[in-house]
Amino acid sequence: MKRSILFLLFYSGLCVAQAQDAVYQQPPKEAMAYREFRQKTTIPPYGLENVKKQIAAIKDKPGESGDEGISALPDAVYQSLSPREKFTYTMIHPEMYAQNCDINMIHPNEHKEIFGYLVSEGDEETWSQRQLDFLRGNRDSVMAWIRESANRSRRMGVNYKNALVEMDAWEMIPYIIDFYTANKKDKDLLTVLMLLMKRGKFTPFVQSSSYKKLYGMEGNHERALDYNKANENLIITRAQTYYKKRKHS
């Protein structure tokens, strides 16, 4: 995705500038590679060619400062898309953009950590209100398309994970756990489980030391837990309990 490329270019420049001060230490290759992996999106196949054609005709509307703006299909064109095409459009083309100087730095041990937030948080592109309304208003279909697409590609991009959080897709918890345990490379799936419990204000999680570290007074997008078996099991066990509670409530 172009956003990942832009970030890495910016980050490389930052590395060079800071290296000149003999202070900054470039993260190891494993951490750099894992950040790139975390930023990857999944491109849905549904009506992709038509959606790409429509996106190519969009004329951006910058705001007064020029640092932010809207990049959206005219409403008549947007409404002419099928539901699956709207899903593809939303996943590959967030309609709002804004310059963001608050870049999350790559941790030296990023590949060995479980973050409290997904890496795309604070990115320069965000979904518009009509795109969020589409996701939330069609959550059953969107969850089914995400499962269908992820099963086919065997990966779940950050755009899919963000959509699950935005939709409060707690019904997907068993699927997310199974998807994670099949590979365990994508520790951001554990992040999604925590964000769903956070969104649902699940008391055992909200009162935990993990929650205070990640989302408390000093919590921010840089905060992470060490990746180890104990933390992994705790997150999964809590998420399973939360799912059962929501299902029977």
CSV table of C-alpha atoms in Angstrom, one decimal:
chain,number,residue,atom,x,y,z
A,1,MET,CA,0.0,0.0,0.0
A,2,LYS,CA,1.3,3.5,-0.9
A,3,ARG,CA,1.0,4.5,2.8
A,4,SER,CA,3.5,1.9,3.8
A,5,ILE,CA,5.9,2.9,1.1
A,6,LEU,CA,5.7,6.6,2.1
A,7,PHE,CA,6.3,5.7,5.7
A,8,LEU,CA,9.3,3.7,5.0
A,9,LEU,CA,10.8,6.4,2.8
A,10,PHE,CA,10.1,9.0,5.5
A,11,TYR,CA,11.5,6.7,8.1
A,12,SER,CA,14.7,6.0,6.1
A,13,GLY,CA,15.3,9.7,5.8
A,14,LEU,CA,14.8,10.1,9.5
A,15,CYS,CA,17.3,7.4,10.2
A,16,VAL,CA,19.9,9.1,8.0
A,17,ALA,CA,19.3,12.5,9.7
A,18,GLN,CA,19.5,11.1,13.1
A,19,ALA,CA,22.4,8.8,12.3
A,20,GLN,CA,24.4,12.0,11.6
A,21,ASP,CA,24.0,12.9,15.2
A,22,ALA,CA,25.6,9.6,16.2
A,23,VAL,CA,22.7,9.1,18.7
A,24,TYR,CA,20.1,7.1,16.8
A,25,GLN,CA,20.5,3.4,16.5
A,26,GLN,CA,18.7,1.8,13.6
A,27,PRO,CA,16.4,-1.0,14.7
A,28,PRO,CA,17.5,-4.5,13.7
A,29,LYS,CA,16.3,-6.0,10.4
A,30,GLU,CA,13.8,-8.2,12.1
A,31,ALA,CA,12.1,-5.2,13.7
A,32,MET,CA,12.1,-3.3,10.4
A,33,ALA,CA,10.7,-6.3,8.5
A,34,TYR,CA,8.0,-6.8,11.2
A,35,ARG,CA,6.9,-3.2,11.0
A,36,GLU,CA,6.5,-3.5,7.2
A,37,PHE,CA,4.5,-6.7,7.8
A,38,ARG,CA,2.3,-4.9,10.3
A,39,GLN,CA,1.5,-2.2,7.8
A,40,LYS,CA,0.4,-4.4,5.0
A,41,THR,CA,-3.2,-4.3,3.9
A,42,THR,CA,-5.3,-6.9,2.2
A,43,ILE,CA,-6.9,-6.0,-1.1
A,44,PRO,CA,-10.4,-7.5,-1.5
A,45,PRO,CA,-11.1,-9.0,-4.9
A,46,TYR,CA,-14.8,-8.0,-5.1
A,47,GLY,CA,-15.4,-5.7,-8.1
A,48,LEU,CA,-11.7,-4.6,-7.8
A,49,GLU,CA,-11.3,-3.5,-11.4
A,50,ASN,CA,-14.4,-1.3,-11.4
A,51,VAL,CA,-13.5,0.1,-8.0
A,52,LYS,CA,-9.9,0.9,-9.2
A,53,LYS,CA,-11.3,2.6,-12.3
A,54,GLN,CA,-13.6,4.8,-10.2
A,55,ILE,CA,-10.9,5.7,-7.8
A,56,ALA,CA,-8.6,6.8,-10.6
A,57,ALA,CA,-11.2,9.4,-11.6
A,58,ILE,CA,-11.4,11.0,-8.1
A,59,LYS,CA,-10.3,14.6,-7.8
A,60,ASP,CA,-9.0,15.4,-4.3
A,61,LYS,CA,-10.5,18.4,-2.4
A,62,PRO,CA,-7.7,19.8,-0.1
A,63,GLY,CA,-8.7,21.8,2.9
A,64,GLU,CA,-7.8,25.4,3.6
A,65,SER,CA,-4.3,24.5,5.0
A,66,GLY,CA,-3.6,22.0,2.2
A,67,ASP,CA,-2.4,19.5,4.8
A,68,GLU,CA,-5.7,17.7,4.9
A,69,GLY,CA,-8.6,17.1,2.6
A,70,ILE,CA,-11.2,14.7,1.1
A,71,SER,CA,-10.6,12.2,-1.6
A,72,ALA,CA,-14.0,10.8,-2.3
A,73,LEU,CA,-16.2,9.4,-5.0
A,74,PRO,CA,-19.2,11.6,-5.9
A,75,ASP,CA,-22.2,10.4,-3.9
A,76,ALA,CA,-24.1,9.2,-7.0
A,77,VAL,CA,-21.1,7.1,-8.1
A,78,TYR,CA,-20.6,5.8,-4.6
A,79,GLN,CA,-24.3,4.8,-4.3
A,80,SER,CA,-24.1,3.0,-7.7
A,81,LEU,CA,-21.5,0.5,-6.3
A,82,SER,CA,-22.7,-2.8,-5.1
A,83,PRO,CA,-22.3,-3.7,-1.4
A,84,ARG,CA,-19.2,-5.8,-2.1
A,85,GLU,CA,-17.7,-3.0,-4.3
A,86,LYS,CA,-18.3,-0.6,-1.4
A,87,PHE,CA,-16.4,-2.9,0.8
A,88,THR,CA,-13.5,-3.1,-1.6
A,89,TYR,CA,-13.6,0.7,-2.0
A,90,THR,CA,-13.5,1.3,1.7
A,91,MET,CA,-10.7,-1.2,2.3
A,92,ILE,CA,-8.4,0.3,-0.3
A,93,HIS,CA,-9.3,3.9,-0.4
A,94,PRO,CA,-10.0,5.8,2.9
A,95,GLU,CA,-11.6,9.1,1.9
A,96,MET,CA,-10.1,11.4,4.5
A,97,TYR,CA,-6.4,12.4,4.6
A,98,ALA,CA,-4.3,14.7,6.8
A,99,GLN,CA,-0.6,15.2,7.3
A,100,ASN,CA,0.6,13.6,10.4
A,101,CYS,CA,4.1,14.4,11.9
A,102,ASP,CA,3.5,12.2,15.0
A,103,ILE,CA,5.2,9.1,13.5
A,104,ASN,CA,5.4,6.0,15.7
A,105,MET,CA,9.0,4.9,15.8
A,106,ILE,CA,10.0,1.3,15.2
A,107,HIS,CA,10.9,-0.4,18.4
A,108,PRO,CA,14.2,-2.3,18.6
A,109,ASN,CA,12.2,-5.4,19.7
A,110,GLU,CA,9.0,-4.7,17.7
A,111,HIS,CA,9.0,-8.3,16.5
A,112,LYS,CA,8.9,-9.5,20.1
A,113,GLU,CA,6.1,-7.3,21.4
A,114,ILE,CA,2.3,-7.1,21.5
A,115,PHE,CA,1.2,-3.6,21.0
A,116,GLY,CA,-1.9,-2.0,22.5
A,117,TYR,CA,-2.9,-0.3,19.2
A,118,LEU,CA,-2.7,-1.3,15.5
A,119,VAL,CA,0.1,0.4,13.7
A,120,SER,CA,-2.2,2.3,11.3
A,121,GLU,CA,-3.6,4.3,14.1
A,122,GLY,CA,-2.5,7.9,13.6
A,123,ASP,CA,-1.9,7.2,9.9
A,124,GLU,CA,-2.4,9.9,7.3
A,125,GLU,CA,-5.6,8.3,5.8
A,126,THR,CA,-8.8,7.6,7.6
A,127,TRP,CA,-12.3,6.4,6.8
A,128,SER,CA,-14.9,9.0,6.3
A,129,GLN,CA,-18.2,8.9,8.2
A,130,ARG,CA,-20.1,7.4,5.3
A,131,GLN,CA,-17.5,4.6,5.1
A,132,LEU,CA,-17.7,4.0,8.8
A,133,ASP,CA,-21.5,4.0,8.5
A,134,PHE,CA,-21.3,1.4,5.7
A,135,LEU,CA,-19.0,-0.9,7.8
A,136,ARG,CA,-21.2,-0.7,10.9
A,137,GLY,CA,-24.5,-0.9,9.0
A,138,ASN,CA,-23.4,-4.0,7.1
A,139,ARG,CA,-21.3,-5.6,9.8
A,140,ASP,CA,-22.6,-9.2,9.2
A,141,SER,CA,-21.8,-9.1,5.5
A,142,VAL,CA,-18.4,-7.3,6.1
A,143,MET,CA,-17.4,-9.9,8.7
A,144,ALA,CA,-18.3,-12.7,6.2
A,145,TRP,CA,-16.3,-11.0,3.4
A,146,ILE,CA,-13.3,-10.6,5.7
A,147,ARG,CA,-13.4,-14.3,6.7
A,148,GLU,CA,-13.8,-15.3,3.1
A,149,SER,CA,-11.0,-13.1,1.9
A,150,ALA,CA,-8.6,-14.0,4.8
A,151,ASN,CA,-9.3,-17.7,4.4
A,152,ARG,CA,-8.3,-17.4,0.7
A,153,SER,CA,-5.1,-15.3,1.2
A,154,ARG,CA,-4.2,-16.7,4.6
A,155,ARG,CA,-3.5,-13.3,6.0
A,156,MET,CA,-5.5,-10.4,7.5
A,157,GLY,CA,-4.2,-7.0,6.6
A,158,VAL,CA,-4.3,-4.0,8.9
A,159,ASN,CA,-7.3,-2.6,7.1
A,160,TYR,CA,-9.3,-5.7,7.9
A,161,LYS,CA,-8.2,-5.6,11.5
A,162,ASN,CA,-9.1,-1.9,11.8
A,163,ALA,CA,-12.5,-2.7,10.3
A,164,LEU,CA,-13.1,-5.4,12.9
A,165,VAL,CA,-12.4,-3.0,15.7
A,166,GLU,CA,-14.5,-0.2,14.2
A,167,MET,CA,-17.5,-2.6,13.9
A,168,ASP,CA,-17.0,-4.0,17.4
A,169,ALA,CA,-16.9,-7.4,15.8
A,170,TRP,CA,-16.8,-9.4,19.0
A,171,GLU,CA,-18.5,-12.3,17.2
A,172,MET,CA,-15.2,-12.8,15.3
A,173,ILE,CA,-13.2,-13.6,18.5
A,174,PRO,CA,-13.2,-17.4,18.0
A,175,TYR,CA,-12.2,-17.0,14.4
A,176,ILE,CA,-9.4,-14.5,15.2
A,177,ILE,CA,-8.0,-16.8,17.8
A,178,ASP,CA,-8.0,-19.8,15.4
A,179,PHE,CA,-6.5,-17.6,12.7
A,180,TYR,CA,-3.8,-16.5,15.0
A,181,THR,CA,-2.9,-19.9,16.4
A,182,ALA,CA,-2.6,-21.4,12.9
A,183,ASN,CA,0.5,-19.2,12.3
A,184,LYS,CA,1.3,-16.9,15.3
A,185,LYS,CA,3.3,-14.6,13.1
A,186,ASP,CA,0.8,-11.8,13.3
A,187,LYS,CA,0.7,-10.6,16.9
A,188,ASP,CA,-1.5,-7.7,16.0
A,189,LEU,CA,-4.3,-10.2,16.0
A,190,LEU,CA,-3.8,-10.3,19.8
A,191,THR,CA,-4.0,-6.5,19.7
A,192,VAL,CA,-7.4,-6.8,18.0
A,193,LEU,CA,-8.6,-9.1,20.8
A,194,MET,CA,-7.5,-6.6,23.4
A,195,LEU,CA,-9.1,-3.6,21.5
A,196,LEU,CA,-12.4,-5.5,21.3
A,197,MET,CA,-12.3,-6.2,25.1
A,198,LYS,CA,-11.4,-2.5,25.6
A,199,ARG,CA,-14.2,-1.4,23.5
A,200,GLY,CA,-16.6,-3.7,25.4
A,201,LYS,CA,-15.2,-2.4,28.7
A,202,PHE,CA,-14.7,-6.0,29.8
A,203,THR,CA,-14.1,-5.6,33.6
A,204,PRO,CA,-11.4,-8.3,34.1
A,205,PHE,CA,-9.4,-6.7,31.3
A,206,VAL,CA,-10.0,-3.1,32.2
A,207,GLN,CA,-8.8,-3.8,35.8
A,208,SER,CA,-5.7,-5.7,34.7
A,209,SER,CA,-2.1,-4.4,34.8
A,210,SER,CA,-1.9,-5.0,31.1
A,211,TYR,CA,-4.7,-2.5,30.5
A,212,LYS,CA,-3.1,0.1,32.7
A,213,LYS,CA,0.2,-0.2,30.9
A,214,LEU,CA,-1.3,0.0,27.4
A,215,TYR,CA,-4.4,2.2,27.9
A,216,GLY,CA,-4.0,3.9,31.3
A,217,MET,CA,-2.9,7.4,32.1
A,218,GLU,CA,0.5,6.8,30.6
A,219,GLY,CA,-0.7,4.6,27.8
A,220,ASN,CA,-0.1,5.5,24.2
A,221,HIS,CA,0.5,4.0,20.7
A,222,GLU,CA,4.1,3.2,21.6
A,223,ARG,CA,3.2,1.0,24.5
A,224,ALA,CA,3.5,-2.8,24.2
A,225,LEU,CA,3.6,-6.0,26.2
A,226,ASP,CA,6.5,-8.5,25.9
A,227,TYR,CA,5.6,-11.3,23.6
A,228,ASN,CA,5.8,-14.5,25.7
A,229,LYS,CA,3.6,-17.5,26.4
A,230,ALA,CA,2.1,-16.1,29.6
A,231,ASN,CA,0.9,-12.9,28.0
A,232,GLU,CA,-0.3,-14.7,24.9
A,233,ASN,CA,-2.3,-17.2,26.9
A,234,LEU,CA,-3.7,-14.5,29.2
A,235,ILE,CA,-5.0,-12.4,26.2
A,236,ILE,CA,-6.6,-15.5,24.5
A,237,THR,CA,-8.2,-16.8,27.7
A,238,ARG,CA,-9.7,-13.4,28.6
A,239,ALA,CA,-10.9,-12.9,25.0
A,240,GLN,CA,-12.6,-16.3,25.1
A,241,THR,CA,-14.3,-15.4,28.4
A,242,TYR,CA,-15.4,-12.1,27.0
A,243,TYR,CA,-16.9,-13.8,23.9
A,244,LYS,CA,-18.9,-16.2,26.0
A,245,LYS,CA,-20.2,-13.4,28.2
A,246,ARG,CA,-21.3,-11.3,25.2
A,247,LYS,CA,-22.8,-14.3,23.5
A,248,HIS,CA,-25.0,-15.2,26.5
A,249,SER,CA,-25.9,-11.7,27.6
